[in-house]
Coordinates of C-alpha atoms in Angstrom, one line a residue:
Chain X
M1 CA -67.9 194.0 199.5
N2 CA -64.7 192.1 199.5
L3 CA -62.0 192.4 202.2
R4 CA -59.8 194.8 200.1
A5 CA -62.6 197.2 199.4
T6 CA -63.6 197.2 203.1
L7 CA -60.0 197.8 204.2
R8 CA -59.7 200.7 201.8
L9 CA -63.0 202.2 203.0
A10 CA -61.8 202.0 206.6
I11 CA -58.4 203.4 205.9
Q12 CA -60.0 206.3 203.9
A13 CA -62.3 207.1 206.8
L14 CA -59.3 207.1 209.2
V15 CA -57.2 209.2 207.0
R16 CA -60.0 211.7 206.7
N17 CA -59.9 212.2 210.5
K18 CA -56.1 212.1 211.0
A19 CA -56.0 213.9 214.3
R20 CA -58.7 211.9 215.9
S21 CA -57.3 208.6 214.5
L22 CA -53.9 209.4 215.9
L23 CA -55.2 210.4 219.3
T24 CA -57.3 207.2 219.5
M25 CA -54.3 205.1 218.5
L26 CA -52.2 206.8 221.3
G27 CA -54.0 204.8 223.9
I28 CA -53.1 201.5 222.3
V29 CA -49.5 202.7 221.5
I30 CA -48.9 203.5 225.2
G31 CA -50.6 200.3 226.3
V32 CA -48.5 198.1 224.1
A33 CA -45.3 200.0 224.7
A34 CA -45.9 199.7 228.5
V35 CA -46.5 195.9 228.2
I36 CA -43.2 195.5 226.2
V37 CA -41.1 197.6 228.5
T38 CA -42.4 196.1 231.7
V39 CA -42.1 192.6 230.4
A40 CA -38.6 193.3 229.1
I41 CA -37.5 194.6 232.5
G42 CA -39.2 191.7 234.3
A43 CA -37.8 189.1 232.0
G44 CA -34.3 190.7 232.2
A45 CA -34.5 190.6 236.0
R46 CA -35.5 186.9 236.0
V47 CA -32.8 185.9 233.6
S48 CA -30.1 187.7 235.6
V49 CA -31.3 185.9 238.8
Q50 CA -31.2 182.6 236.9
Q51 CA -27.7 183.4 235.7
S52 CA -26.4 184.2 239.2
I53 CA -27.9 181.0 240.5
A54 CA -26.3 179.0 237.7
S55 CA -23.0 180.7 238.7
L56 CA -23.3 179.2 242.1
G57 CA -22.8 175.8 240.6
S58 CA -24.9 173.2 238.8
N59 CA -26.8 170.5 240.6
L60 CA -25.1 171.6 243.8
I61 CA -25.6 169.9 247.2
V62 CA -23.9 171.4 250.3
V63 CA -23.1 169.6 253.5
Q64 CA -22.5 171.8 256.5
P65 CA -21.5 170.7 260.0
G66 CA -24.4 170.7 262.4
S67 CA -24.8 172.7 265.6
V68 CA -23.2 171.6 269.0
T69 CA -24.4 172.3 272.5
Q70 CA -21.7 173.3 275.0
G71 CA -22.8 174.1 278.5
G72 CA -26.3 174.7 277.3
V73 CA -25.2 177.1 274.6
R74 CA -26.1 175.9 271.1
T75 CA -23.9 177.1 268.2
G76 CA -25.6 177.5 264.8
F77 CA -25.1 175.2 261.9
G78 CA -21.4 174.9 261.1
G79 CA -20.5 175.2 264.7
A80 CA -19.7 171.5 265.1
S81 CA -16.4 170.2 263.8
S82 CA -17.7 167.0 262.3
L83 CA -16.9 166.9 258.6
T84 CA -13.7 165.4 257.4
P85 CA -12.2 165.0 253.9
Q86 CA -12.7 161.2 254.5
D87 CA -16.5 161.9 254.6
G88 CA -16.0 163.5 251.2
L89 CA -14.2 160.5 249.8
A90 CA -16.9 158.2 251.0
I91 CA -19.6 160.4 249.4
A92 CA -17.7 160.4 246.1
Q93 CA -18.3 156.6 246.0
L94 CA -22.1 157.0 246.0
P95 CA -24.0 156.4 242.8
G96 CA -25.2 159.6 241.1
V97 CA -22.4 161.8 242.5
A98 CA -20.4 163.5 239.8
A99 CA -17.8 165.2 242.0
V100 CA -17.1 166.2 245.7
S101 CA -14.9 168.9 247.0
P102 CA -14.2 169.7 250.7
I103 CA -14.1 173.4 251.4
V104 CA -11.9 175.0 254.0
S105 CA -12.3 178.7 254.4
V106 CA -10.2 181.2 256.2
R107 CA -9.8 185.0 255.8
S108 CA -6.2 186.1 255.7
Q109 CA -3.9 188.8 254.5
V110 CA -2.0 187.8 251.4
V111 CA 1.2 189.5 250.5
A112 CA 2.9 189.6 247.1
G113 CA 6.0 191.8 246.7
G114 CA 5.1 195.3 247.8
N115 CA 1.3 194.7 247.8
N116 CA -1.0 193.1 250.3
W117 CA -4.7 192.3 250.3
Q118 CA -7.1 190.7 252.7
T119 CA -9.1 188.0 251.0
Q120 CA -10.8 184.7 251.3
I121 CA -8.5 181.7 251.2
T122 CA -10.4 178.6 250.2
G123 CA -9.0 175.1 250.3
V124 CA -10.6 173.0 247.6
A125 CA -10.2 169.7 245.7
P126 CA -9.3 169.6 241.9
T127 CA -13.0 168.9 241.2
Y128 CA -13.9 172.4 242.4
T129 CA -13.8 174.0 238.9
F130 CA -16.3 171.4 237.7
I131 CA -18.6 171.8 240.7
K132 CA -18.7 175.6 240.4
A133 CA -18.7 175.5 236.5
W134 CA -15.8 177.9 236.7
A135 CA -13.1 178.0 234.0
L136 CA -9.4 178.6 234.4
A137 CA -8.1 181.8 232.8
S138 CA -4.4 180.9 232.7
G139 CA -1.9 178.4 234.1
R140 CA -3.1 175.2 235.5
F141 CA -5.5 174.3 238.3
L142 CA -4.8 172.3 241.5
S143 CA -4.1 168.6 240.9
E144 CA -4.6 165.4 242.9
S145 CA -0.9 165.3 243.5
D146 CA -0.9 168.9 244.9
V147 CA -3.6 167.7 247.4
A148 CA -1.6 164.5 248.2
S149 CA 1.7 166.3 248.7
I150 CA 0.1 169.2 250.6
A151 CA 1.7 171.5 248.0
K152 CA 2.1 175.2 248.7
V153 CA 0.4 176.2 245.4
A154 CA -2.4 178.7 244.8
V155 CA -4.8 179.7 242.0
L156 CA -6.0 183.4 242.2
G157 CA -9.3 184.9 241.5
Q158 CA -9.3 188.0 239.2
T159 CA -10.0 190.5 241.9
V160 CA -6.9 189.2 243.8
V161 CA -4.9 189.4 240.6
T162 CA -5.7 193.0 240.1
Q163 CA -5.1 193.9 243.8
L164 CA -1.8 192.1 244.1
F165 CA -0.4 192.5 240.6
P166 CA -1.6 195.9 239.6
G167 CA 1.1 196.3 237.0
G168 CA -0.6 193.8 234.7
E169 CA 2.3 191.3 234.8
S170 CA 1.5 187.6 234.8
P171 CA 1.2 186.3 238.4
I172 CA 2.0 182.8 237.4
G173 CA 5.2 181.5 239.0
K174 CA 5.2 184.4 241.5
T175 CA 5.1 183.8 245.2
V176 CA 2.4 185.0 247.6
I177 CA 2.7 184.8 251.3
I178 CA -0.3 183.5 253.2
K179 CA -0.1 183.4 257.0
G180 CA 3.7 183.3 256.8
S181 CA 3.8 180.4 254.3
P182 CA 5.0 181.1 250.7
F183 CA 2.6 179.7 248.0
T184 CA 3.5 179.6 244.3
V185 CA 0.9 180.9 242.0
I186 CA 0.1 178.2 239.3
G187 CA -3.0 179.7 237.7
T188 CA -5.7 182.3 237.6
M189 CA -9.5 181.9 237.3
T190 CA -11.9 183.7 234.8
V191 CA -14.3 186.3 236.1
L192 CA -17.3 184.7 237.8
G193 CA -18.9 188.0 239.0
Q194 CA -21.1 188.6 241.9
S195 CA -22.9 185.8 243.7
G196 CA -26.7 185.9 244.2
M197 CA -26.0 187.6 247.6
G198 CA -23.9 190.3 246.0
Q199 CA -20.5 188.8 247.1
D200 CA -17.5 189.3 244.8
Q201 CA -16.8 185.6 244.0
D202 CA -13.5 186.6 242.3
D203 CA -12.0 187.9 245.6
V204 CA -10.6 184.5 246.5
V205 CA -7.3 182.5 246.6
L206 CA -7.8 178.8 245.9
V207 CA -5.3 176.3 247.5
P208 CA -5.4 172.5 248.0
Y209 CA -7.7 171.7 250.9
S210 CA -5.0 169.6 252.5
S211 CA -2.6 172.5 252.5
A212 CA -5.3 174.8 253.9
M213 CA -5.9 172.4 256.8
E214 CA -2.3 171.7 257.5
R215 CA -0.8 175.2 257.1
L216 CA -3.7 177.7 257.6
T217 CA -6.4 176.3 259.9
G218 CA -4.5 173.6 261.6
L219 CA -7.7 171.5 261.9
T220 CA -8.6 168.0 260.7
T221 CA -12.1 169.0 259.8
V222 CA -13.4 171.0 256.9
N223 CA -16.1 173.8 256.7
L224 CA -18.2 172.4 254.0
L225 CA -18.5 169.5 251.5
M226 CA -19.7 170.6 248.1
I227 CA -21.3 167.8 246.0
S228 CA -22.3 167.9 242.4
A229 CA -25.0 165.4 241.4
A230 CA -24.7 164.0 237.9
T231 CA -28.1 165.3 236.8
A232 CA -30.7 167.7 238.1
A233 CA -33.0 164.8 238.7
Q234 CA -30.5 163.0 240.9
V235 CA -30.1 166.0 243.3
N236 CA -32.8 164.8 245.7
P237 CA -32.0 161.0 245.7
V238 CA -28.3 161.9 246.2
Q239 CA -29.1 164.2 249.0
S240 CA -30.9 161.5 251.0
E241 CA -28.1 159.0 250.3
V242 CA -25.6 161.5 251.7
V243 CA -27.7 162.0 254.8
S244 CA -27.9 158.2 255.6
L245 CA -24.2 157.7 254.7
L246 CA -23.1 160.5 257.0
A247 CA -25.4 159.3 259.8
R248 CA -23.8 155.9 259.5
R249 CA -20.3 157.2 259.4
H250 CA -20.9 159.5 262.4
R251 CA -22.7 156.7 264.3
I252 CA -25.8 158.7 264.9
T253 CA -29.0 156.8 265.9
P254 CA -32.4 158.3 265.4
P255 CA -33.2 160.2 268.7
Q256 CA -29.8 161.9 268.5
P257 CA -29.7 165.0 266.3
Y258 CA -27.6 165.0 263.2
D259 CA -24.3 166.7 263.5
F260 CA -24.5 167.9 259.9
Q261 CA -27.0 169.5 257.6
V262 CA -27.5 168.8 253.9
R263 CA -29.1 171.4 251.5
N264 CA -29.4 171.9 247.8
L265 CA -29.9 175.0 245.8
Q266 CA -32.7 173.8 243.7
A267 CA -35.5 175.0 246.0
F268 CA -33.7 178.4 246.2
A269 CA -33.3 178.5 242.4
Q270 CA -36.9 177.6 241.9
A271 CA -38.1 180.2 244.4
A272 CA -36.0 182.9 242.9
S273 CA -37.0 182.1 239.4
S274 CA -40.7 181.8 240.3
T275 CA -40.5 185.2 242.1
G276 CA -39.2 186.6 238.9
T277 CA -42.0 185.1 236.9
V278 CA -44.6 186.4 239.3
M279 CA -43.0 189.9 239.1
E280 CA -43.0 189.7 235.3
L281 CA -46.7 188.7 235.2
L282 CA -47.6 191.4 237.7
L283 CA -45.9 194.0 235.7
A284 CA -47.5 192.7 232.5
G285 CA -50.9 192.8 234.2
V286 CA -50.5 196.4 235.2
A287 CA -49.4 197.2 231.6
A288 CA -52.4 195.2 230.3
V289 CA -54.7 197.4 232.2
S290 CA -53.4 200.4 230.3
L291 CA -54.0 198.5 227.1
L292 CA -57.5 197.9 228.3
V293 CA -58.0 201.6 228.9
G294 CA -56.7 202.2 225.4
G295 CA -59.3 199.8 224.1
I296 CA -62.1 201.6 226.0
G297 CA -60.7 204.8 224.4
I298 CA -61.2 203.2 221.0
M299 CA -64.8 202.2 221.9
N300 CA -65.5 205.7 223.1
I301 CA -64.2 207.3 219.9
M302 CA -66.0 204.7 217.7
M303 CA -69.3 205.5 219.5
V304 CA -68.8 209.2 218.8
S305 CA -67.8 208.4 215.3
V306 CA -71.0 206.3 214.7
T307 CA -73.2 209.1 216.0
E308 CA -71.3 211.8 214.1
R309 CA -71.6 209.8 210.9
T310 CA -75.2 208.6 211.3
R311 CA -76.3 210.4 208.1
E312 CA -73.3 208.9 206.2
I313 CA -74.4 205.5 207.4
G314 CA -78.0 206.3 206.2
L315 CA -76.7 207.4 202.8
R316 CA -74.5 204.3 202.5
M317 CA -77.5 202.1 203.2
A318 CA -79.7 204.1 200.7
V319 CA -77.2 203.5 197.9
G320 CA -77.1 199.8 198.6
A321 CA -74.8 199.0 201.6
R322 CA -75.9 195.9 203.4
A323 CA -76.0 195.9 207.2
R324 CA -73.0 193.5 207.1
S325 CA -71.0 196.0 205.0
I326 CA -71.6 198.8 207.5
L327 CA -70.7 196.4 210.4
N328 CA -67.5 195.4 208.6
Q329 CA -66.5 198.9 207.8
F330 CA -66.7 200.1 211.4
L331 CA -65.2 197.0 212.8
T332 CA -62.3 197.2 210.2
E333 CA -61.7 200.8 211.2
S334 CA -61.4 199.8 214.8
I335 CA -59.1 196.8 214.0
V336 CA -56.9 198.9 211.7
L337 CA -56.6 201.6 214.4
S338 CA -55.7 199.2 217.1
T339 CA -53.4 197.1 215.0
I340 CA -51.4 200.1 213.7
G341 CA -51.4 201.4 217.2
G342 CA -50.1 198.0 218.4
L343 CA -47.3 198.0 215.8
I344 CA -46.3 201.6 216.7
G345 CA -46.5 200.5 220.3
V346 CA -44.0 197.7 219.7
V347 CA -41.5 200.1 218.1
V348 CA -41.9 202.6 220.9
G349 CA -41.7 199.7 223.5
V350 CA -38.5 198.3 222.0
L351 CA -36.9 201.8 221.8
G352 CA -38.1 202.4 225.4
T353 CA -36.5 199.1 226.5
I354 CA -33.2 200.0 224.8
L355 CA -33.3 203.4 226.6
V356 CA -34.0 201.7 230.0
A357 CA -31.1 199.3 229.4
L358 CA -28.8 202.1 228.4
L359 CA -29.8 204.8 231.0
A360 CA -30.8 202.8 234.0
K361 CA -28.3 200.0 233.2
W362 CA -31.0 197.4 234.0
P363 CA -30.8 194.0 232.4
T364 CA -33.6 193.7 229.9
L365 CA -34.8 191.0 227.6
I366 CA -37.7 191.2 225.1
P367 CA -39.3 187.8 224.7
P368 CA -40.3 187.7 221.0
G369 CA -43.6 185.9 222.0
W370 CA -44.7 189.0 223.8
I371 CA -44.3 191.1 220.7
F372 CA -46.7 188.9 218.8
A373 CA -48.9 188.5 221.8
S374 CA -49.2 192.3 222.4
V375 CA -50.0 193.1 218.7
G376 CA -52.4 190.2 218.6
F377 CA -54.0 191.4 221.9
S378 CA -54.4 194.9 220.6
A379 CA -56.1 193.6 217.4
M380 CA -58.4 191.7 219.8
V381 CA -59.0 194.9 221.7
G382 CA -60.0 196.5 218.4
I383 CA -62.5 193.7 217.6
F384 CA -63.9 193.5 221.2
F385 CA -64.3 197.3 221.7
G386 CA -65.2 198.0 218.0
Y387 CA -67.9 195.4 217.8
Y388 CA -70.5 197.2 219.9
P389 CA -70.3 200.6 218.0
A390 CA -70.2 198.8 214.7
Q391 CA -73.2 196.7 215.6
K392 CA -75.0 199.9 216.6
A393 CA -74.2 201.5 213.2
A394 CA -75.3 198.4 211.2
H395 CA -78.7 198.3 213.0
L396 CA -79.6 201.9 212.3
S397 CA -82.8 202.3 210.3
P398 CA -81.9 203.9 207.0
I399 CA -84.7 206.5 207.1
E400 CA -83.9 207.5 210.7
A401 CA -80.2 207.7 209.9
L402 CA -80.9 209.9 206.9
R403 CA -83.1 212.2 208.9
F404 CA -80.6 212.5 211.7
E405 CA -79.5 216.0 212.4
Chain G
M1 CA -96.6 195.6 180.8
G2 CA -93.4 197.3 181.7
G3 CA -94.6 198.2 185.2
V4 CA -91.7 199.4 187.5
V5 CA -93.8 200.0 190.6
E6 CA -97.2 198.3 191.3
V7 CA -98.7 199.4 194.7
R8 CA -102.1 198.0 195.8
N9 CA -103.9 199.1 199.0
L10 CA -100.7 200.1 200.6
R11 CA -101.0 201.1 204.3
K12 CA -98.5 202.4 206.8
I13 CA -99.5 202.8 210.4
Y14 CA -97.2 204.2 213.1
P15 CA -98.1 203.3 216.7
M16 CA -98.1 206.3 219.0
G17 CA -98.5 205.0 222.6
D18 CA -102.0 203.6 222.8
D19 CA -103.1 205.5 219.7
E20 CA -101.9 205.1 216.1
V21 CA -101.1 207.4 213.3
V22 CA -102.2 206.4 209.8
A23 CA -99.5 207.7 207.4
L24 CA -100.9 205.8 204.4
G25 CA -104.4 204.6 204.4
G26 CA -104.6 202.4 201.3
V27 CA -102.8 203.7 198.3
D28 CA -103.0 202.2 194.8
L29 CA -100.5 203.4 192.2
S30 CA -98.6 202.1 189.2
I31 CA -95.5 203.6 187.7
E32 CA -94.6 202.5 184.2
R33 CA -91.2 202.6 182.6
G34 CA -90.3 206.0 181.2
E35 CA -92.7 208.0 183.4
F36 CA -91.8 211.3 185.1
I37 CA -94.2 211.5 188.1
A38 CA -94.4 214.2 190.7
V39 CA -95.9 213.3 194.1
M40 CA -97.3 216.4 195.7
G41 CA -99.1 217.2 198.9
P42 CA -98.7 219.2 202.1
S43 CA -96.5 217.9 204.9
G44 CA -98.2 215.1 206.8
S45 CA -100.0 214.0 203.6
G46 CA -98.0 210.7 203.4
K47 CA -96.0 211.6 200.3
S48 CA -92.6 211.2 202.0
T49 CA -93.7 207.9 203.7
F50 CA -94.8 206.7 200.3
M51 CA -91.4 207.5 198.8
Q52 CA -89.5 205.8 201.6
I53 CA -91.6 202.6 201.1
V54 CA -91.2 202.7 197.3
G55 CA -87.4 203.3 197.9
M56 CA -87.3 200.2 200.2
L57 CA -85.9 202.3 203.0
D58 CA -89.0 201.4 205.1
R59 CA -91.6 198.6 205.0
A60 CA -95.4 199.0 204.6
T61 CA -97.7 197.8 207.4
S62 CA -100.0 196.0 204.8
G63 CA -100.9 196.0 201.2
S64 CA -98.8 194.8 198.3
Y65 CA -95.9 196.4 196.6
S66 CA -94.2 194.8 193.6
F67 CA -91.1 196.3 192.1
E68 CA -90.2 195.1 188.6
G69 CA -92.5 192.1 189.2
R70 CA -90.9 191.1 192.6
D71 CA -93.0 191.1 195.8
V72 CA -91.0 193.5 198.0
A73 CA -92.7 192.4 201.2
A74 CA -91.1 189.0 200.8
L75 CA -87.6 190.3 200.4
T76 CA -84.9 190.1 203.1
D77 CA -83.1 193.3 204.2
D78 CA -80.1 192.2 202.2
E79 CA -82.1 191.6 199.1
R80 CA -83.7 195.1 199.5
A81 CA -80.2 196.6 199.9
D82 CA -79.1 194.9 196.7
I83 CA -82.1 196.3 194.8
R84 CA -81.4 199.8 196.2
S85 CA -77.8 199.3 195.0
R86 CA -78.6 198.1 191.5
R87 CA -82.1 199.3 190.5
L88 CA -82.8 202.5 192.5
G89 CA -81.2 205.9 192.6
F90 CA -81.7 208.5 195.3
V91 CA -81.5 212.2 195.3
F92 CA -82.1 214.0 198.6
Q93 CA -82.9 217.6 199.6
S94 CA -79.7 217.9 201.5
Y95 CA -77.5 216.2 198.8
N96 CA -76.0 213.8 201.4
L97 CA -72.6 213.7 199.9
L98 CA -69.8 212.2 202.0
P99 CA -67.7 215.0 203.5
R100 CA -63.9 215.2 202.9
T101 CA -64.5 212.9 199.9
S102 CA -63.9 214.0 196.3
A103 CA -66.9 214.4 193.9
L104 CA -65.6 211.5 191.9
E105 CA -65.4 209.2 194.9
N106 CA -68.9 210.3 195.9
V107 CA -70.2 209.4 192.5
E108 CA -68.4 206.0 192.6
L109 CA -69.9 205.1 196.0
P110 CA -73.0 203.0 194.9
M111 CA -70.7 201.0 192.5
V112 CA -68.5 200.1 195.5
Y113 CA -71.4 198.3 197.1
A114 CA -72.6 196.9 193.8
G115 CA -69.2 195.3 193.3
V116 CA -68.3 197.1 190.1
P117 CA -64.5 196.6 189.3
E118 CA -62.4 199.6 190.1
A119 CA -61.3 200.3 186.6
R120 CA -64.9 200.4 185.2
R121 CA -66.0 202.6 188.2
L122 CA -63.9 205.5 187.0
D123 CA -65.2 205.4 183.4
I124 CA -68.8 205.1 184.5
A125 CA -68.5 207.9 187.1
L126 CA -66.9 210.3 184.6
E127 CA -69.5 209.5 182.0
K128 CA -72.4 210.2 184.4
M129 CA -70.7 213.4 185.6
D130 CA -70.4 214.5 182.0
I131 CA -74.1 214.0 181.5
V132 CA -75.0 216.4 184.4
G133 CA -72.2 218.8 183.3
I134 CA -69.8 218.6 186.2
K135 CA -67.0 216.4 184.9
S136 CA -64.5 219.2 185.6
L137 CA -65.3 219.1 189.3
A138 CA -64.2 215.5 189.7
D139 CA -61.5 216.1 192.3
H140 CA -63.3 218.9 194.2
M141 CA -64.5 218.3 197.7
P142 CA -68.2 218.9 198.5
N143 CA -67.4 222.0 200.7
Q144 CA -65.8 223.7 197.7
M145 CA -68.9 223.5 195.7
S146 CA -72.2 225.4 195.4
G147 CA -75.5 223.8 196.3
G148 CA -76.4 223.4 192.6
Q149 CA -73.1 221.7 191.9
Q150 CA -73.5 219.4 194.9
Q151 CA -77.0 218.4 193.8
R152 CA -75.6 217.5 190.3
I153 CA -73.0 215.3 192.0
A154 CA -75.9 213.6 193.8
I155 CA -77.8 213.1 190.5
A156 CA -74.7 211.7 188.9
R157 CA -74.4 209.3 191.8
S158 CA -78.0 208.2 191.4
L159 CA -77.3 207.3 187.7
V160 CA -74.2 205.1 188.0
N161 CA -75.9 201.8 188.3
D162 CA -78.4 202.5 185.5
P163 CA -81.4 202.3 187.9
A164 CA -85.0 201.4 186.9
L165 CA -86.2 204.3 189.0
I166 CA -84.8 207.5 190.4
L167 CA -86.4 208.8 193.6
A168 CA -85.9 212.5 194.2
D169 CA -87.0 213.8 197.6
E170 CA -87.5 217.6 197.5
P171 CA -84.3 217.8 195.3
T172 CA -84.6 221.6 195.0
G173 CA -85.7 222.3 198.6
A174 CA -82.4 223.9 199.5
L175 CA -81.7 225.7 196.2
D176 CA -82.7 229.2 194.8
T177 CA -85.2 229.5 192.0
K178 CA -82.8 229.7 189.1
T179 CA -80.7 226.8 190.3
S180 CA -83.9 224.9 191.0
R181 CA -85.0 225.3 187.4
D182 CA -81.5 224.2 186.2
V183 CA -81.7 221.0 188.3
M184 CA -85.2 220.3 187.2
R185 CA -84.2 220.6 183.5
I186 CA -81.6 218.0 184.1
F187 CA -84.3 215.6 185.4
S188 CA -86.5 216.5 182.4
D189 CA -83.6 215.8 180.0
L190 CA -82.7 212.5 181.6
N191 CA -86.3 211.4 181.3
A192 CA -86.7 212.7 177.7
T193 CA -83.5 211.7 176.1
R194 CA -82.5 208.6 178.2
D195 CA -85.9 207.2 179.1
I196 CA -85.1 207.2 182.8
T197 CA -88.1 206.7 185.1
I198 CA -88.3 209.4 187.8
M199 CA -90.5 209.9 190.8
L200 CA -90.2 213.3 192.3
V201 CA -91.5 214.3 195.7
T202 CA -92.2 218.0 196.2
H203 CA -94.7 220.5 197.7
E204 CA -93.9 223.2 195.2
P205 CA -96.3 223.4 192.2
D206 CA -93.7 225.1 189.9
I207 CA -91.3 222.2 190.6
A208 CA -94.0 219.6 190.0
A209 CA -94.8 221.4 186.8
F210 CA -91.7 219.8 185.2
A211 CA -93.2 216.3 185.5
K212 CA -95.5 214.5 183.0
R213 CA -97.9 213.3 185.6
I214 CA -98.9 214.8 189.0
V215 CA -100.2 212.7 191.9
T216 CA -101.5 214.6 194.9
F217 CA -101.7 213.1 198.4
R218 CA -103.8 214.2 201.3
D219 CA -104.2 212.5 204.7
G220 CA -102.6 209.3 203.5
H221 CA -104.8 208.9 200.4
I222 CA -104.4 209.9 196.8
L223 CA -106.5 212.9 196.1
S224 CA -105.9 213.3 192.4
D225 CA -103.8 211.6 189.7
V226 CA -103.7 213.6 186.5
P227 CA -101.4 214.0 183.5
N228 CA -99.6 217.4 183.4
V229 CA -100.8 219.2 180.4
K230 CA -98.9 222.5 181.0
R231 CA -95.3 221.2 181.4
A232 CA -92.6 223.6 182.4
A233 CA -89.3 223.7 180.5

């Protein structure tokens, strides 16, 4: 008995029992479809988390002022006024640092013509676009000379553009009033979308940090220093360099607490991404259980089929089938059932995923590996759960099988 | 000597708890090429057990059995399956056709296991169906056919690999008298015109009457072994 003949026998037997074959397959179809849909949802969630982390900036290190104690009351981090733009310039000299930008934040009403809007005014350095991996949509970005001349220029995020210039006219060259000072709009940013925390990152007006300090906050200190390490591997060494540099500059000796705090987003990114992976595996695990149940369904039906066809098996043996041929026939039936079920399951799963993406508006992603894995796994289910019934059929005694009523 | 079956002191004992049942208690028999032999006896006489051992569906407890000169006791299960496939043909009381499978495919079945190429299978199957007069039923399903037609399909199936011996176990047991005689005439014809060796197992004297030689079993032994002088036709 060659493979082709065995395959034909198996398919003939399955076609002769269409209804039963289809019902048996259904278990595998549902199992595989469930695996694909859940994995697609899980992977989609993980990728969208990764994307929003990436949008926070690459290889980012953030320096915040530390806490201060005044009359026994401790402020939280950021309470101290300890970071200066000069700290930033010193950090920029460290090896492994690609860019540094001081960040000065203040919320304020912004007025343009007849429209006004309360938004985040952020004072930054020209390196900010690089650190945030954020591209300019039109015009130009802040320059070193804007910073040096404390220029009254501003670059608008897209949300601010739509709020202040609803008519669709170009805001470039227009004047916006921030805290009584007129700023000339020199550029607009592309859409960055929501941050990992759900904040609208486009609801912002970017100005030179020097201008923000001089005209908006009136302080000599900044809220944050954003540092971009040259490579991901350099994030941790740069972080410790920054700590010792700032400790020196702020003349802090060990028992004294630091008046600043340095953090990077890698731990956060890794945690978020591994949470996604765990979720994905958990979902796939649940779906795999349904695949397993489908497999047990196959075994159940194959057992019934062996009993029901005992006389047929006896006859096949009498006319010359070897035990191996009988084993192969039943095993092939089971594998064909589960593989066809698996393929149908892939189609149903992909359609289901598209439906979920369209109706629930969930991000989905079908990793191609999982398609092969689930079809392969369902074939394995066929072998595993088909073997016992096939073995049982092959070891029947021909006379007992022929006599079976 | 063209001996097809040579059986010497064949014994088959079934254990039954502490006791044992002797189904065959030392049987000697030879079947030559071209014979048409009827094995008779009441139920429990051992005739069916004898047929199953000769048909290699079961193994003897002791004694020797040689089939076309080969010692059957020394053969593996696979070798026995191959002999069943190529050298033996079976016809059963209940036809044992595959359900929901056309007459043609049923007839082709032994050739599938014997590895006959597909194109030749069709020619041979149609030729054998023509011999038993049911070529026109090739694409009928078993449940669309009468008992006599189904048994003819089974006979055609037993012929496809040109066996050395056809074993027919109560082939007319489920048929009425007229159909029984028709089926027995087919066996007679096959034996007379094509020199096919047939061993028939039956408990009905008027069916055994078609054979050339009648062997009667009782309690696991051969009671008589005589040529049939008054053959039916």
